[in-house]
Short mmCIF file of C-alpha atoms (C1' of nucleotides) in Angstrom, two decimals:
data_model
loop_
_atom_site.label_atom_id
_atom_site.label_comp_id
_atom_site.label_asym_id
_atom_site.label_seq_id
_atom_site.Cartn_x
_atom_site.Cartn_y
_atom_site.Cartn_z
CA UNK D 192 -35.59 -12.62 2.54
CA UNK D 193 -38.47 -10.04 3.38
CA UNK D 194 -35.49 -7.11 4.31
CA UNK D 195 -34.22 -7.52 1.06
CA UNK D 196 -37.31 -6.18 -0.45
CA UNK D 197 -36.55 -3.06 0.28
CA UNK D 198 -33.81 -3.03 -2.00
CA UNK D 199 -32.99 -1.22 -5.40
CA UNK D 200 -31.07 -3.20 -8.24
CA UNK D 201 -29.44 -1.82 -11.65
CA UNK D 202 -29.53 -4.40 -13.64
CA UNK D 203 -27.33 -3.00 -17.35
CA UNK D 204 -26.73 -4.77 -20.64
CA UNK D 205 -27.32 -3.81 -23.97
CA UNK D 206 -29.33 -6.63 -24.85
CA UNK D 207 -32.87 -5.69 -24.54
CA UNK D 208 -33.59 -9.98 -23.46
CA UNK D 209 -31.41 -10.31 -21.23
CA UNK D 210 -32.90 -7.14 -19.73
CA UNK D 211 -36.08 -8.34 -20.06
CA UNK D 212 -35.23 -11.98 -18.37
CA UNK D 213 -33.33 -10.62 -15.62
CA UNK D 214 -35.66 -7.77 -14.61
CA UNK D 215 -39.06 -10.29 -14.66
CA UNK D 216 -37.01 -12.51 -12.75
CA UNK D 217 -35.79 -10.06 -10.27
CA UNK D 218 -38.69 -8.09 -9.65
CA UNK D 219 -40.64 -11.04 -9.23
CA UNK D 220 -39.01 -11.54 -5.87
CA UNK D 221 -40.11 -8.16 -4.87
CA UNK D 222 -37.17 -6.04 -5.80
CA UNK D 223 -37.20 -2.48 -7.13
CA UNK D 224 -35.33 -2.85 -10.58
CA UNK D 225 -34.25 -0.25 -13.00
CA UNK D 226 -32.63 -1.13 -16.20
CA UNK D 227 -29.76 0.31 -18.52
CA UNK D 228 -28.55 -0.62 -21.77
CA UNK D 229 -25.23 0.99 -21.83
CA UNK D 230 -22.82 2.70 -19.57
CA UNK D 231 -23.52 5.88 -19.94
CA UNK D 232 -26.98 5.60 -18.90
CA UNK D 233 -26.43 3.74 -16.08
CA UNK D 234 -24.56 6.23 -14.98
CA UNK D 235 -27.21 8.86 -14.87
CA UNK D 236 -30.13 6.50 -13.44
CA UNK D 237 -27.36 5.20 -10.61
CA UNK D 238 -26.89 9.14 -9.70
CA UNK D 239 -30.83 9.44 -9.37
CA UNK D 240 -31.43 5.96 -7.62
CA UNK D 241 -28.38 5.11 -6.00
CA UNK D 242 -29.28 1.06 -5.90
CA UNK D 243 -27.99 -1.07 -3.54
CA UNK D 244 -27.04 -3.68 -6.23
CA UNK D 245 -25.54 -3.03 -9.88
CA UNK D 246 -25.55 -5.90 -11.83
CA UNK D 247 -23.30 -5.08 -15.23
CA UNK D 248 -22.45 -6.36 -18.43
CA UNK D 249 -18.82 -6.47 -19.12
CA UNK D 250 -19.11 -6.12 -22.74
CA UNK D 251 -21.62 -3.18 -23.74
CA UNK D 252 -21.16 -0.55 -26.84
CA UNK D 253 -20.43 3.05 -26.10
CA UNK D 254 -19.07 2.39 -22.40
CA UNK D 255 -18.28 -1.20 -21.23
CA UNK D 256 -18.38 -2.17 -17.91
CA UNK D 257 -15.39 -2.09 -16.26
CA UNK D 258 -15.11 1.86 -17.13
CA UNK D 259 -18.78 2.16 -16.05
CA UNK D 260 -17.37 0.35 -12.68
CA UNK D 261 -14.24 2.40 -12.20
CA UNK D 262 -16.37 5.49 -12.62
CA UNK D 263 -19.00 4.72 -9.87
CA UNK D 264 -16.00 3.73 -7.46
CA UNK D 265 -14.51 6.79 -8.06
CA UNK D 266 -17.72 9.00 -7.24
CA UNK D 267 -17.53 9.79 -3.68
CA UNK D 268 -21.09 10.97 -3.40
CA UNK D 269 -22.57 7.72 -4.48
CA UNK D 270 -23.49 5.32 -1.48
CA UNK D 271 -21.11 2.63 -2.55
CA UNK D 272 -23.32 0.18 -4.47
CA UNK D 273 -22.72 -3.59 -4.45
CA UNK D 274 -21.69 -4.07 -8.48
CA UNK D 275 -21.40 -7.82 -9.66
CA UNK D 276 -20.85 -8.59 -13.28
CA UNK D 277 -22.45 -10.25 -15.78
CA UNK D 278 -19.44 -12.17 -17.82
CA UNK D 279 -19.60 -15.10 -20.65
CA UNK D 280 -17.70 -17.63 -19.25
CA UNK D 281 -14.89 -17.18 -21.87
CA UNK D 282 -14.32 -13.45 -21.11
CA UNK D 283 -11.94 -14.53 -18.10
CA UNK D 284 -9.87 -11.80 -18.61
CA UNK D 285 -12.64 -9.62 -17.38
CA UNK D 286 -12.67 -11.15 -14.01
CA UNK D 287 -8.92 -9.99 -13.01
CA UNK D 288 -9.82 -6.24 -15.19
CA UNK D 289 -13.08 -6.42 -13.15
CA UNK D 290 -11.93 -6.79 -9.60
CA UNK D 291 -9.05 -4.52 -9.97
CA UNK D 292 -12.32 -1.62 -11.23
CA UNK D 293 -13.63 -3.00 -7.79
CA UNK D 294 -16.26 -5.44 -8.62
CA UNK D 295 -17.69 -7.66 -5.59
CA UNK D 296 -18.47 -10.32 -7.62
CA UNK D 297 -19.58 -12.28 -11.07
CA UNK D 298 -22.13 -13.79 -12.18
CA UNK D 299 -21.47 -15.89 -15.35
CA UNK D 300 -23.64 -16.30 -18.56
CA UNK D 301 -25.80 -18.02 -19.27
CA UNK D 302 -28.21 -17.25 -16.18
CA UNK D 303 -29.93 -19.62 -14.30
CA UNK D 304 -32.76 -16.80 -12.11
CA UNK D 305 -32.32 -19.26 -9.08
CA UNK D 306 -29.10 -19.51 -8.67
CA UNK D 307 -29.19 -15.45 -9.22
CA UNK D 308 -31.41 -14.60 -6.51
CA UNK D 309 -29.76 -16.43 -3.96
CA UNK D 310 -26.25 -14.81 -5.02
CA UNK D 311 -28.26 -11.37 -4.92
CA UNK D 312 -29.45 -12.24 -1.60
CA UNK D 313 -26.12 -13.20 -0.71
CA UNK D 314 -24.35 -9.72 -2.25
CA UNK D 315 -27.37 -7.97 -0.37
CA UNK D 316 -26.24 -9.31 3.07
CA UNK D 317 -23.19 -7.79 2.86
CA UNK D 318 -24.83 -4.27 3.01
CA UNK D 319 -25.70 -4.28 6.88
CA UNK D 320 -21.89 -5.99 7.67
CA UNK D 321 -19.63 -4.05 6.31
CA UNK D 322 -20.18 -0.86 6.81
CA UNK D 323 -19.81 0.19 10.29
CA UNK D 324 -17.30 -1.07 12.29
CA UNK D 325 -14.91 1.69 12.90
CA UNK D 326 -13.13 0.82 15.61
CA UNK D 327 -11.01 -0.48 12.82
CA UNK D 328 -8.51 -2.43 15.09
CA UNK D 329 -6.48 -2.83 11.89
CA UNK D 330 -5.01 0.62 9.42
CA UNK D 331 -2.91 -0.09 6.30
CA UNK D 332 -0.43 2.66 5.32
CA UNK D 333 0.54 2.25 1.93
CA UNK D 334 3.26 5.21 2.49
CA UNK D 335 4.82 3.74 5.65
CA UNK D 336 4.60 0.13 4.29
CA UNK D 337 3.47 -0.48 7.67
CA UNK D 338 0.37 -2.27 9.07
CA UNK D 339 -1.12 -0.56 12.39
CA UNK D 340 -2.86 -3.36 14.38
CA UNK D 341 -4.66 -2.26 17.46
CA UNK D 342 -2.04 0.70 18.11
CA UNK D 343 1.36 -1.51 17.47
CA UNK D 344 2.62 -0.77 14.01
CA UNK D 345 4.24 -3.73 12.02
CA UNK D 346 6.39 -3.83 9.40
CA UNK D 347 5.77 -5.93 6.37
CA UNK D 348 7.83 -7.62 3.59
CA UNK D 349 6.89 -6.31 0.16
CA UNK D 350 5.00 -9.83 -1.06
CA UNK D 351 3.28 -10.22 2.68
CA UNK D 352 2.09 -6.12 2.64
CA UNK D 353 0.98 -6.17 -1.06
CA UNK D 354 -1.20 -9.39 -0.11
CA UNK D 355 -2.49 -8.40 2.69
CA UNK D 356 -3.49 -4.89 0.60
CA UNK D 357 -5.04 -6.73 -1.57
CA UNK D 358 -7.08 -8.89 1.16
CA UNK D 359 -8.33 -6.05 2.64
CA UNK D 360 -8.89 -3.41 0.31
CA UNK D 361 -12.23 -5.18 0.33
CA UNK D 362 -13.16 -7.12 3.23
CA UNK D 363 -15.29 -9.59 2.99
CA UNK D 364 -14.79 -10.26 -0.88
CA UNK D 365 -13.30 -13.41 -1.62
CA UNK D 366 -10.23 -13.59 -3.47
CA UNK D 367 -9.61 -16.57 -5.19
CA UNK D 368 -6.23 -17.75 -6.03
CA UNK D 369 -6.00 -16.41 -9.56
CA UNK D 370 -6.99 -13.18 -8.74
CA UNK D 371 -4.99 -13.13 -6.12
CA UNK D 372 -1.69 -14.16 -8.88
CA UNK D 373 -3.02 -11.17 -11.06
CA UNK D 374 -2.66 -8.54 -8.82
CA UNK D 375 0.27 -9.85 -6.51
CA UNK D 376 2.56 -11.63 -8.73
CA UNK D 377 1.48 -9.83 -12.11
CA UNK D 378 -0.06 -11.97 -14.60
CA UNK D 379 3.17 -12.97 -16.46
CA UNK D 380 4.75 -14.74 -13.53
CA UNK D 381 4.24 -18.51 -12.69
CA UNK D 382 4.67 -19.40 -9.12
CA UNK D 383 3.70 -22.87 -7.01
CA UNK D 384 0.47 -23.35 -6.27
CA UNK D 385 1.42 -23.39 -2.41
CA UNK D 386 3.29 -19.92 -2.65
CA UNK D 387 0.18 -17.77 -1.86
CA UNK D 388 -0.26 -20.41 0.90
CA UNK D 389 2.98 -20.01 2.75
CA UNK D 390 2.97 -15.71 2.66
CA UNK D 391 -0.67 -16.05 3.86
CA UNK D 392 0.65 -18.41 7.04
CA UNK D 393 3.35 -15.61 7.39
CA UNK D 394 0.94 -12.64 7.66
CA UNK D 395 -1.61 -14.90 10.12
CA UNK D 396 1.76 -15.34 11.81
CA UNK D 397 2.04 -11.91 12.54
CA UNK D 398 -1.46 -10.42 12.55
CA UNK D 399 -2.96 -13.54 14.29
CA UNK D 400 -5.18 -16.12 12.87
CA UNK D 401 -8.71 -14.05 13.08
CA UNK D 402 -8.46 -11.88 9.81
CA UNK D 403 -7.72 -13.73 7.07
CA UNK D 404 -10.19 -16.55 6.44
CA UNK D 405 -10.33 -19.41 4.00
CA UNK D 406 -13.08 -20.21 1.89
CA UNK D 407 -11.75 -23.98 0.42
CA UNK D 408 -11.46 -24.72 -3.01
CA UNK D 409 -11.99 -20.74 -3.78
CA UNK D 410 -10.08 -18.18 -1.58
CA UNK D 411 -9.55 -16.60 0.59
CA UNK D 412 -10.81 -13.50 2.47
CA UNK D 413 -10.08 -10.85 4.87
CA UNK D 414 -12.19 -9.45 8.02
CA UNK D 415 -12.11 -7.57 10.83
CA UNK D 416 -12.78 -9.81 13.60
CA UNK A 62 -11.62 6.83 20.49
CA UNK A 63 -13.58 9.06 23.02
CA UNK A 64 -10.53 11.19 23.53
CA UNK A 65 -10.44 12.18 19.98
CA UNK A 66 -13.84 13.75 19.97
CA UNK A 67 -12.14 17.01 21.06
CA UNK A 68 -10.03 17.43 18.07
CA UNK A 69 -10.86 20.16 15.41
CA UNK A 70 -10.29 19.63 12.16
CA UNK A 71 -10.01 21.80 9.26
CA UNK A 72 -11.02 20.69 5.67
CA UNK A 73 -9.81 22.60 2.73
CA UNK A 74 -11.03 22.10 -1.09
CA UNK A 75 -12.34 24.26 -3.64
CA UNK A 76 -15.05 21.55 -4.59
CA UNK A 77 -18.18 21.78 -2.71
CA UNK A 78 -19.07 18.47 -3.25
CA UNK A 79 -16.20 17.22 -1.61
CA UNK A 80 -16.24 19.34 1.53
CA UNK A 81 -19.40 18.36 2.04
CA UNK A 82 -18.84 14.75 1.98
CA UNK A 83 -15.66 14.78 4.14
CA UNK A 84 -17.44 17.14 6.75
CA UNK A 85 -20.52 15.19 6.94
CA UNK A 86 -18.40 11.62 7.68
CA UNK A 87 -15.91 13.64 10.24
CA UNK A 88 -18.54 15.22 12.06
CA UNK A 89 -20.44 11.84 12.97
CA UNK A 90 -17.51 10.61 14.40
CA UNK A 91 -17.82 13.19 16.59
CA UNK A 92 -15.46 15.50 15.88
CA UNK A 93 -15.44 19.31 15.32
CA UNK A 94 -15.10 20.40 12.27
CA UNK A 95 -14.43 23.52 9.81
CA UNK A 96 -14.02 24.02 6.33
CA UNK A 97 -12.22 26.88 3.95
CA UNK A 98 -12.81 26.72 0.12
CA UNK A 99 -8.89 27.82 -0.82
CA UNK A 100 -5.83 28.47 0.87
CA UNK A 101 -6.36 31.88 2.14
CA UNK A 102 -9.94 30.89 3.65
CA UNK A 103 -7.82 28.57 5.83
CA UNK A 104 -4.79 30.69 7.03
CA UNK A 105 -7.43 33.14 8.01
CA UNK A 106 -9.77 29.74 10.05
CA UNK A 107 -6.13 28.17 11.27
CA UNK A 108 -5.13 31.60 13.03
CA UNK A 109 -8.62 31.27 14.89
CA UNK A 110 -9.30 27.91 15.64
CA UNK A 111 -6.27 26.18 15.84
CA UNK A 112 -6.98 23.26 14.85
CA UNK A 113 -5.21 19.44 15.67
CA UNK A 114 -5.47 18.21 11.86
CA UNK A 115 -5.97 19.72 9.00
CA UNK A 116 -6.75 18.23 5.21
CA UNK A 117 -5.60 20.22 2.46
CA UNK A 118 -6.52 19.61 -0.89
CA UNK A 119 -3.29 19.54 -3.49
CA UNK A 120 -4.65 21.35 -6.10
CA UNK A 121 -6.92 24.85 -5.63
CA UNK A 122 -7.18 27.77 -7.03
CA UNK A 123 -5.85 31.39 -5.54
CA UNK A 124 -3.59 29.52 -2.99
CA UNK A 125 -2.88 25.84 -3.60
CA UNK A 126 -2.37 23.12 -0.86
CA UNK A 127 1.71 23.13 -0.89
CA UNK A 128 2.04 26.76 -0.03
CA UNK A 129 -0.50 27.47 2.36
CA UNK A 130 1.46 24.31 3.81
CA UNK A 131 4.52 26.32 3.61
CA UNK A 132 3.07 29.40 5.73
CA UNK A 133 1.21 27.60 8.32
CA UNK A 134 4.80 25.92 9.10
CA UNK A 135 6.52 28.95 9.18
CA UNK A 136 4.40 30.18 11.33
CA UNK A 137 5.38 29.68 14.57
CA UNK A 138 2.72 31.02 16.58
CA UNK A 139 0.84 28.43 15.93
CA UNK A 140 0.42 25.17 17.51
CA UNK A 141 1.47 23.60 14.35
CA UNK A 142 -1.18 21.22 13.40
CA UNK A 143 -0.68 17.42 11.58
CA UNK A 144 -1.42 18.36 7.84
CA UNK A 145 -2.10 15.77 5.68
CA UNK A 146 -2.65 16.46 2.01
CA UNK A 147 -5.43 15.04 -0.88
CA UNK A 148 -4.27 14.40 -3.74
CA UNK A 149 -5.24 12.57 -7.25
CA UNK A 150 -3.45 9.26 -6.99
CA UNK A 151 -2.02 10.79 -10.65
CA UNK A 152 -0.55 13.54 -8.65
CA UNK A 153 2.63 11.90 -7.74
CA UNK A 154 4.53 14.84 -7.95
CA UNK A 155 2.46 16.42 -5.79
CA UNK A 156 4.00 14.30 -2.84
CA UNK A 157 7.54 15.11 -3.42
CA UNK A 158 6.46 18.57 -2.99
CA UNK A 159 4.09 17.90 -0.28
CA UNK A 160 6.46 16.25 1.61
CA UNK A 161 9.33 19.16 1.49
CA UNK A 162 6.52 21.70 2.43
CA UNK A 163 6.09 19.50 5.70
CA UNK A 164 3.32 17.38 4.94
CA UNK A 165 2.41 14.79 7.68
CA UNK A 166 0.65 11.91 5.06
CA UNK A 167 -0.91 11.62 2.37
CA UNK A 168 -4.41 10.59 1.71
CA UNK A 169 -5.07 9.61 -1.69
CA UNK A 170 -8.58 10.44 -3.82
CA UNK A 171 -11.18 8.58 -4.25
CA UNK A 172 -11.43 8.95 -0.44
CA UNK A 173 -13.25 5.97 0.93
CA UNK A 174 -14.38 6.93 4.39
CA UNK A 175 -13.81 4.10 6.33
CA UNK A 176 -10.33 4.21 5.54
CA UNK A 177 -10.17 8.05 6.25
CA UNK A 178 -11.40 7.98 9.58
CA UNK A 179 -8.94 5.63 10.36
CA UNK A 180 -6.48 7.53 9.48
CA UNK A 181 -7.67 10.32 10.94
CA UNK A 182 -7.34 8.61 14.42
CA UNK A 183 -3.59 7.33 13.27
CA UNK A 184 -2.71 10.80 12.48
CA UNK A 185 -3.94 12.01 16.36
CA UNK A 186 -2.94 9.82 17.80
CA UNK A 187 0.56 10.96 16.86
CA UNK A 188 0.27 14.43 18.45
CA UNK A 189 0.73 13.04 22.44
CA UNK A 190 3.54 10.87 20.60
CA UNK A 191 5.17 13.09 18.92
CA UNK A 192 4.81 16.46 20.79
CA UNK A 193 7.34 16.32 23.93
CA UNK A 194 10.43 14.78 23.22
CA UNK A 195 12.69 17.79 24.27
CA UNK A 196 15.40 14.97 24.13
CA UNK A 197 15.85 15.94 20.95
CA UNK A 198 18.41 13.67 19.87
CA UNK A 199 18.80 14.72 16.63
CA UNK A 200 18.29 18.01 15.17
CA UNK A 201 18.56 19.16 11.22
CA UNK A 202 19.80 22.85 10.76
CA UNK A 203 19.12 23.47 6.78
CA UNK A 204 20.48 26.68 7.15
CA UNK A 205 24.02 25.68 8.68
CA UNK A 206 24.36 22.28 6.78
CA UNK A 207 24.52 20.68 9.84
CA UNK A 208 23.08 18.11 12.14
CA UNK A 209 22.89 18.39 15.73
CA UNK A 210 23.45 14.89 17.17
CA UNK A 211 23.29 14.38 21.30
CA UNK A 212 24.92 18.02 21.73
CA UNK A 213 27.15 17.52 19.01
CA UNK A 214 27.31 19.31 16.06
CA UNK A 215 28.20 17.38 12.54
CA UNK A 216 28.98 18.84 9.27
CA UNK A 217 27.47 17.04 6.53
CA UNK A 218 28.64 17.05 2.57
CA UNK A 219 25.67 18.16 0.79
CA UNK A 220 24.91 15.05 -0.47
CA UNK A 221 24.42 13.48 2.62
CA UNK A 222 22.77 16.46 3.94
CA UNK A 223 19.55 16.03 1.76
CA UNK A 224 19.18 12.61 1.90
CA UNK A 225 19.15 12.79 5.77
CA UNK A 226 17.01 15.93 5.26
CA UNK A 227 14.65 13.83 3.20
CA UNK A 228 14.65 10.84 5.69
CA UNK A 229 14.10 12.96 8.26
CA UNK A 230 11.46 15.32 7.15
CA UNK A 231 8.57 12.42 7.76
CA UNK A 232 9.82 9.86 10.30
CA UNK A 233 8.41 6.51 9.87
CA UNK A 234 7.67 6.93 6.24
CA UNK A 235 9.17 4.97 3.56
CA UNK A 236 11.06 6.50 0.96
CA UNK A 237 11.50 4.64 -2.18
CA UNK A 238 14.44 4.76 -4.14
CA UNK A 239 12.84 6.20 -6.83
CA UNK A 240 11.40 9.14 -4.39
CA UNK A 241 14.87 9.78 -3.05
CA UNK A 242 16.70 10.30 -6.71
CA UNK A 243 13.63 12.52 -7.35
CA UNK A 244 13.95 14.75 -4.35
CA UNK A 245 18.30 14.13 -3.78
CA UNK A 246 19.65 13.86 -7.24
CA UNK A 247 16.54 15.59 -9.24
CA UNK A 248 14.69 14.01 -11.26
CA UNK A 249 17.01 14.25 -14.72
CA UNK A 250 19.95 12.69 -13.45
CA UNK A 251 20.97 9.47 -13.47
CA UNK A 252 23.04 7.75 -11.40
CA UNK A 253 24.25 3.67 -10.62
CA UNK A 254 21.55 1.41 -8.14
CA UNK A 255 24.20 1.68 -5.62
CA UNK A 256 24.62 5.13 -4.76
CA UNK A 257 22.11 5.69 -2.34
CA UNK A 258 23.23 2.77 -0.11
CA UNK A 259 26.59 3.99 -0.07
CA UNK A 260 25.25 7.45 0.72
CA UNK A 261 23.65 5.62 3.50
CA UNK A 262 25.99 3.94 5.06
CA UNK A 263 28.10 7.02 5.04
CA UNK A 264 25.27 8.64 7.43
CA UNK A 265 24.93 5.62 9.64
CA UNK A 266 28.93 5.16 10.02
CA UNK A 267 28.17 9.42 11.74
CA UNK A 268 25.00 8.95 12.77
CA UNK A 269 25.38 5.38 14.01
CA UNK A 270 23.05 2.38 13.12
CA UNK A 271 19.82 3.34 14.85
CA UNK A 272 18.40 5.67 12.87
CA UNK A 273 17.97 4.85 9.38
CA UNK A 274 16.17 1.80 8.40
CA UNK A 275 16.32 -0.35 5.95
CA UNK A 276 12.98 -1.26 4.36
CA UNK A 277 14.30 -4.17 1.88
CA UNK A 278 12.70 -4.36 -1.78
CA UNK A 279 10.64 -0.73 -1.05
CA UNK A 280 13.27 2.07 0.44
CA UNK A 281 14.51 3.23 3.62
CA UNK A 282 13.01 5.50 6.37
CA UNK A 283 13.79 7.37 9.36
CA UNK A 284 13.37 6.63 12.86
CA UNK A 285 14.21 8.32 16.54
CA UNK A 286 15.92 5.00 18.21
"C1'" DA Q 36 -15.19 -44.83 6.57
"C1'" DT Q 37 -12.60 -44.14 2.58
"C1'" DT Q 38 -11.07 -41.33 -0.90
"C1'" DA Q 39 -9.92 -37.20 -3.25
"C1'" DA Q 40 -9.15 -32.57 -3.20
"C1'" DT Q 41 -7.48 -28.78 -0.99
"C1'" DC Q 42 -4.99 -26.32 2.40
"C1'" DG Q 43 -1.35 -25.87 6.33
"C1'" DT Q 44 3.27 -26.25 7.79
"C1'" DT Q 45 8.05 -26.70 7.70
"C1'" DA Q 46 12.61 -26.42 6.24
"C1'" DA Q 47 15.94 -25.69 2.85
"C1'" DG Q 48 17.62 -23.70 -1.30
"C1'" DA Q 49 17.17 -19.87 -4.73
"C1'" DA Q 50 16.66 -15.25 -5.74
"C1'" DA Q 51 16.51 -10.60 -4.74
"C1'" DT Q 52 18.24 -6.98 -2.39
"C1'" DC Q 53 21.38 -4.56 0.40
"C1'" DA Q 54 26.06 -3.63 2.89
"C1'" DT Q 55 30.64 -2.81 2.51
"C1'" DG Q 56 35.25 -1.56 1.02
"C1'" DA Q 57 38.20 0.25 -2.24
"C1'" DA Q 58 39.34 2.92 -6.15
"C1'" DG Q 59 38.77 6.20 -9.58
"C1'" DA Q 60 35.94 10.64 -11.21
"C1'" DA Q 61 34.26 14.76 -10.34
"C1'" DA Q 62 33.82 18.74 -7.83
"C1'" DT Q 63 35.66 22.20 -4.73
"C1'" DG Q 64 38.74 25.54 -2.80
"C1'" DG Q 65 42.92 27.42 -2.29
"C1'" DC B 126 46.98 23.77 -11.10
"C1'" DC B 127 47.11 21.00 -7.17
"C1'" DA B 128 45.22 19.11 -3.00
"C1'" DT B 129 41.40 17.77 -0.75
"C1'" DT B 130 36.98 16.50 -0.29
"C1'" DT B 131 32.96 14.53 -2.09
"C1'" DC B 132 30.64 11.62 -5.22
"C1'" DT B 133 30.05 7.56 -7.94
"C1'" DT B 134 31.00 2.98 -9.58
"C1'" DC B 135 32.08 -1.67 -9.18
"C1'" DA B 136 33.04 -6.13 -7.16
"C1'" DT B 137 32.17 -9.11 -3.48
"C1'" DG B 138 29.95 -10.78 0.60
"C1'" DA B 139 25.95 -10.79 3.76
"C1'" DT B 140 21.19 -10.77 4.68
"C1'" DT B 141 16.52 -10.94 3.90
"C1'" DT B 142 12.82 -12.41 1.36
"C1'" DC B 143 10.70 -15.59 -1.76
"C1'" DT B 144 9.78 -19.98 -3.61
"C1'" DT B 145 9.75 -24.80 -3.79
"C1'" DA B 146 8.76 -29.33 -2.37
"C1'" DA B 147 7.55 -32.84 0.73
"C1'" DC B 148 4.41 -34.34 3.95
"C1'" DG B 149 0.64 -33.78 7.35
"C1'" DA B 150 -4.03 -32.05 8.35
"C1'" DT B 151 -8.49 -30.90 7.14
"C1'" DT B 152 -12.55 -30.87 4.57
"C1'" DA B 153 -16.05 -32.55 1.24
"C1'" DA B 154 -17.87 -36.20 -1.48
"C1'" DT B 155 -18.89 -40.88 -2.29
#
DNA sequence: ATTAATCGTTAAGAAATCATGAAGAAATGG
DNA sequence: CCATTTCTTCATGATTTCTTAACGATTAAT
């Protein structure tokens, strides 16, 4: 908890209480907080500030989220910041657009501030893990269709490699199994629920059991080691 | 890893921004690095320093990436480096003509670094690979039309010729079908779902079996045994 | 400990994709 | 123009990959 403090969270939405509420709430617990009410300006403060933590609205006038989110991944001088979104629990939809811009996670209206912090704290973790780590024992070529683990390259059916892309085009984020559909299967096709199951037992077949993890009744996830 | 840290590698992009980053994430790896603003910048660095790898931006002004590609391979004083090219993920195009110029890989934009350095220590690790092989058992003549198989010598129809040309320029990678009709028939053209495989097995029946593979649902690719 | 929910595993059938052979078009070269 | 080669198409068979479905194992909740 006290190494969080250290930390600088966006928080943008274009409603000035939900600003209000979430910034109190946050800063409360020792964070530095800066807020934005649309896009655009969040761009500019997050070029000043570069926080470790956006948290954005998915529906905001001028420039919604998920364009405010595909434009920070796409800046390569920007420290990649953690970016969760803020979503109404009907705006589903945004949660497959979202992840695809290359959100970490969502946080769904309305907010309860305790369950918030501990997700923050959660998201903030993730800072210190994930970056290092370059022995990287495992190398994904998109061009070769080929997976390099720990020198031997493997080759990969089309399903199995476009999973496992998925997995770990962000390690450590949870996919869950809808997501997982979206991007996969497309969002027109219906397959079994144990599909996903069975191609993810074929990769751990071949890559061995200690990348991809499951996370029960939500996901699953991919890590190095 | 620690045998790597004696590789030089040349950056080239007209953005400053960019060079920048990508120099400042290469050189805490370890390695050494140099950087040239446009093609002509880097002939001039390449005749100097030699260097193991080189990343050349697509697009530039004065010189762009494909033909200072095209000289440094036609030079043959040089110890001809692993080039790999950066390019817009909308630059498709770009890798068609990449390719033909004698690209090694690709490496798409937004670069994230992680996945960069990994690459980076793919891509060398190829040169001790890839380097002796005086065995040479197969060898493409573009001027003649003909392939040099085990001592032999084989006359190809043109057809044939360029697809095995194609196949052959980047071993290991996997050409779609879509990439091949680009490159072999052009991009206007249109012809049934079957041709290439028929074109294909018409090189393996003269080639034999063991060097083009099939990769099913995403292309084929080429492969010394 | 029992139950319910979720995931793992396996094998078999379905679907997608490719290989092959033959035959007719198109191109090429005399 | 004809003969030959090369290219393309099409039909059929083979192979790989994908999906399903049944059942077992594990986990979480009561």
């Amino acid at each position: 908890m006290e190494n969080s403090k250290g930390h600088t969270i966006l928080i943008v939405d274009d409603e000035p209480d939900i600003l209000e509420f979430l910034s109190y709430n946050i800063r409360k617990e020792g964070f530095k907080v800066y807020v934005a009410s649309n896009g655009q300006e969040a761009l500019r403060i997050v070029q000043q500030i570069n926080p470790s933590l956006i948290l954005l609205d998915v529906m905001m006038p001028v420039m919604d989220g998920i364009e405010t989110c595909q434009i920070i991944r796409k800046d390569l001088h920007l420290n990649q910041p953690i970016i969760a979104f803020l979503t109404a629990r009907t705006e589903d939809y945004a949660q497959i657009a979202g992840f695809e811009a290359g959100a970490d996670d969502y946080i769904n209206k309305p907010i309860r501030p305790r369950l918030l912090l501990s997700k923050i704290e959660s998201l903030l973790r993730r800072i210190k893990t994930s970056t290092p780590k370059l022995d990287a024992s495992i190398l994904i070529d998109r061009d070769r269709f080929v997976v390099e683990l720990n020198g031997e390259s493997l080759a990969l059916p089309k399903k199995e490699f476009e999973l496992l892309e998925l997995l770990a085009s962000r390690p450590g984020k949870v996919f869950n199994r809808d997501q997982i559909l979206a991007v996969v299967w497309g969002n027109e096709t219906v397959v079994g629920e144990r599909t996903i199951d069975v191609h993810i037992r074929k990769l751990r077949e071949k890559l061995g059991d200690d990348y991809i993890r499951t996370i029960k009744g939500v996901g699953y996830t991919f890590q190095e080691k």
